[in-house]
Amino acid sequence: QVQLTESGGGLVQAGGSLRLSCAASGLAFSTYAMAWFRQAPGKEREFVSALSWSGGSTRYADSVKGRFTISRDNAKNTVYLQMNSLKFEDTAVYYCAAPGTRYTIPSTRGYVYWGQGTQVTVSS
């Protein structure tokens, strides 16, 4: 079974940095794109970033572009989200996700495997 486990969340002051990790098991990790989503209280889940199976293509939401960096280490079956210059508006539960189709970066609806989430809280 596919399992995605996020870690690295916590409390940080505005302007600070965090690095989130997502350890994957139960899938051929190196053949799947991976993504990060987030959900703030009272808001819909939103796309944050995605990375292709090869690591050669990235996608970022406009709200995080230039501040966040997604990366992966296929040898460790892990995807990362480096978050710099954090803002209060970044406060949310961050979820790691994997699609149901290999080798492609799907539409938002194409992500079918989800982690349990890790809380990121940015103090103002």
mmCIF file of C-alpha atoms in Angstrom:
data_model
loop_
_atom_site.group_PDB
_atom_site.id
_atom_site.type_symbol
_atom_site.label_atom_id
_atom_site.label_comp_id
_atom_site.label_asym_id
_atom_site.label_seq_id
_atom_site.Cartn_x
_atom_site.Cartn_y
_atom_site.Cartn_z
ATOM 1 C CA GLN A 1 0.000 0.000 0.000
ATOM 2 C CA VAL A 2 1.117 3.525 -0.713
ATOM 3 C CA GLN A 3 2.106 5.524 2.320
ATOM 4 C CA LEU A 4 3.313 9.111 2.383
ATOM 5 C CA THR A 5 4.632 10.529 5.633
ATOM 6 C CA GLU A 6 5.370 14.225 6.037
ATOM 7 C CA SER A 7 7.680 15.729 8.607
ATOM 8 C CA GLY A 8 9.488 18.971 9.309
ATOM 9 C CA GLY A 9 6.617 21.258 10.148
ATOM 10 C CA GLY A 10 6.631 23.512 13.135
ATOM 11 C CA LEU A 11 6.434 27.056 14.390
ATOM 12 C CA VAL A 12 8.593 29.693 12.765
ATOM 13 C CA GLN A 13 8.703 33.471 12.747
ATOM 14 C CA ALA A 14 7.873 35.400 9.622
ATOM 15 C CA GLY A 15 10.932 35.601 7.418
ATOM 16 C CA GLY A 16 12.249 32.285 8.635
ATOM 17 C CA SER A 17 12.687 28.970 6.884
ATOM 18 C CA LEU A 18 11.564 25.375 7.174
ATOM 19 C CA ARG A 19 12.223 22.274 5.142
ATOM 20 C CA LEU A 20 9.456 19.731 4.852
ATOM 21 C CA SER A 21 10.136 16.114 4.000
ATOM 22 C CA CYS A 22 7.870 13.418 2.633
ATOM 23 C CA ALA A 23 8.971 9.814 2.826
ATOM 24 C CA ALA A 24 7.186 7.504 0.412
ATOM 25 C CA SER A 25 6.696 3.764 0.407
ATOM 26 C CA GLY A 26 4.576 1.304 -1.523
ATOM 27 C CA LEU A 27 5.132 2.825 -4.950
ATOM 28 C CA ALA A 28 7.868 3.042 -7.540
ATOM 29 C CA PHE A 29 8.862 6.445 -6.252
ATOM 30 C CA SER A 30 11.293 7.329 -9.006
ATOM 31 C CA THR A 31 8.585 6.925 -11.673
ATOM 32 C CA TYR A 32 6.029 9.261 -10.077
ATOM 33 C CA ALA A 33 5.723 12.983 -9.979
ATOM 34 C CA MET A 34 5.255 14.325 -6.469
ATOM 35 C CA ALA A 35 3.491 17.384 -5.161
ATOM 36 C CA TRP A 36 2.790 19.498 -2.128
ATOM 37 C CA PHE A 37 -0.580 20.962 -1.227
ATOM 38 C CA ARG A 38 -1.677 22.992 1.752
ATOM 39 C CA GLN A 39 -4.883 23.811 3.540
ATOM 40 C CA ALA A 40 -5.339 26.751 5.862
ATOM 41 C CA PRO A 41 -8.169 26.935 8.401
ATOM 42 C CA GLY A 42 -11.450 27.747 6.709
ATOM 43 C CA LYS A 43 -9.948 27.575 3.229
ATOM 44 C CA GLU A 44 -9.920 25.065 0.417
ATOM 45 C CA ARG A 45 -6.919 22.887 -0.197
ATOM 46 C CA GLU A 46 -4.566 24.560 -2.634
ATOM 47 C CA PHE A 47 -1.747 23.438 -4.836
ATOM 48 C CA VAL A 48 1.719 24.532 -3.757
ATOM 49 C CA SER A 49 4.301 22.784 -5.921
ATOM 50 C CA ALA A 50 4.999 19.714 -8.029
ATOM 51 C CA LEU A 51 8.077 17.961 -9.327
ATOM 52 C CA SER A 52 8.344 15.558 -12.231
ATOM 53 C CA TRP A 53 9.496 11.971 -11.865
ATOM 54 C CA SER A 54 12.850 12.868 -13.379
ATOM 55 C CA GLY A 55 13.291 16.009 -11.337
ATOM 56 C CA GLY A 56 13.563 18.026 -14.520
ATOM 57 C CA SER A 57 10.295 19.939 -14.337
ATOM 58 C CA THR A 58 8.766 21.934 -11.519
ATOM 59 C CA ARG A 59 5.523 23.764 -10.913
ATOM 60 C CA TYR A 60 4.837 26.430 -8.311
ATOM 61 C CA ALA A 61 1.830 28.360 -7.198
ATOM 62 C CA ASP A 62 2.265 32.070 -7.790
ATOM 63 C CA SER A 63 1.977 32.704 -4.073
ATOM 64 C CA VAL A 64 5.150 30.734 -3.304
ATOM 65 C CA LYS A 65 7.212 31.157 -6.448
ATOM 66 C CA GLY A 66 10.659 32.464 -5.646
ATOM 67 C CA ARG A 67 10.381 31.485 -1.994
ATOM 68 C CA PHE A 68 9.752 27.735 -2.035
ATOM 69 C CA THR A 69 11.805 25.047 -3.743
ATOM 70 C CA ILE A 70 10.706 21.480 -4.357
ATOM 71 C CA SER A 71 13.266 18.722 -4.771
ATOM 72 C CA ARG A 72 13.545 14.965 -4.520
ATOM 73 C CA ASP A 73 16.056 12.308 -3.640
ATOM 74 C CA ASN A 74 14.987 9.139 -5.397
ATOM 75 C CA ALA A 75 17.611 7.093 -3.592
ATOM 76 C CA LYS A 76 15.866 7.986 -0.335
ATOM 77 C CA ASN A 77 12.298 7.884 -1.686
ATOM 78 C CA THR A 78 11.857 11.379 -0.332
ATOM 79 C CA VAL A 79 10.532 14.662 -1.658
ATOM 80 C CA TYR A 80 11.341 17.973 0.014
ATOM 81 C CA LEU A 81 9.863 21.415 0.174
ATOM 82 C CA GLN A 82 12.317 24.116 1.183
ATOM 83 C CA MET A 83 10.353 27.114 2.389
ATOM 84 C CA ASN A 84 12.162 30.421 2.748
ATOM 85 C CA SER A 85 10.969 33.922 3.573
ATOM 86 C CA LEU A 86 7.909 32.486 5.229
ATOM 87 C CA LYS A 87 4.867 34.665 5.658
ATOM 88 C CA PHE A 88 1.962 34.462 8.041
ATOM 89 C CA GLU A 89 -0.188 33.575 5.041
ATOM 90 C CA ASP A 90 1.821 30.371 4.602
ATOM 91 C CA THR A 91 0.330 28.980 7.797
ATOM 92 C CA ALA A 92 -1.431 25.746 6.886
ATOM 93 C CA VAL A 93 -1.336 21.997 7.066
ATOM 94 C CA TYR A 94 0.973 20.851 4.295
ATOM 95 C CA TYR A 95 0.260 17.595 2.516
ATOM 96 C CA CYS A 96 2.456 15.463 0.338
ATOM 97 C CA ALA A 97 0.709 13.875 -2.634
ATOM 98 C CA ALA A 98 1.364 11.404 -5.421
ATOM 99 C CA PRO A 99 -0.604 10.857 -8.625
ATOM 100 C CA GLY A 100 -2.254 7.721 -9.888
ATOM 101 C CA THR A 101 -0.367 7.873 -13.178
ATOM 102 C CA ARG A 102 3.348 7.374 -13.599
ATOM 103 C CA TYR A 103 5.787 9.639 -15.451
ATOM 104 C CA THR A 104 3.545 12.690 -15.717
ATOM 105 C CA ILE A 105 2.664 15.775 -13.721
ATOM 106 C CA PRO A 106 -1.114 15.511 -13.644
ATOM 107 C CA SER A 107 -3.814 18.059 -13.102
ATOM 108 C CA THR A 108 -4.692 18.802 -9.502
ATOM 109 C CA ARG A 109 -7.392 16.129 -9.569
ATOM 110 C CA GLY A 110 -4.836 13.544 -10.624
ATOM 111 C CA TYR A 111 -3.276 13.296 -7.160
ATOM 112 C CA VAL A 112 -4.821 10.350 -5.384
ATOM 113 C CA TYR A 113 -2.331 9.404 -2.651
ATOM 114 C CA TRP A 114 -1.968 11.685 0.327
ATOM 115 C CA GLY A 115 0.054 11.960 3.475
ATOM 116 C CA GLN A 116 -1.371 12.799 6.867
ATOM 117 C CA GLY A 117 -0.127 16.374 6.758
ATOM 118 C CA THR A 118 2.317 18.407 8.799
ATOM 119 C CA GLN A 119 1.439 21.699 10.448
ATOM 120 C CA VAL A 120 3.348 24.825 9.515
ATOM 121 C CA THR A 121 2.632 27.860 11.652
ATOM 122 C CA VAL A 122 4.218 31.202 10.851
ATOM 123 C CA SER A 123 4.019 33.842 13.539
ATOM 124 C CA SER A 124 3.662 37.462 12.553
#
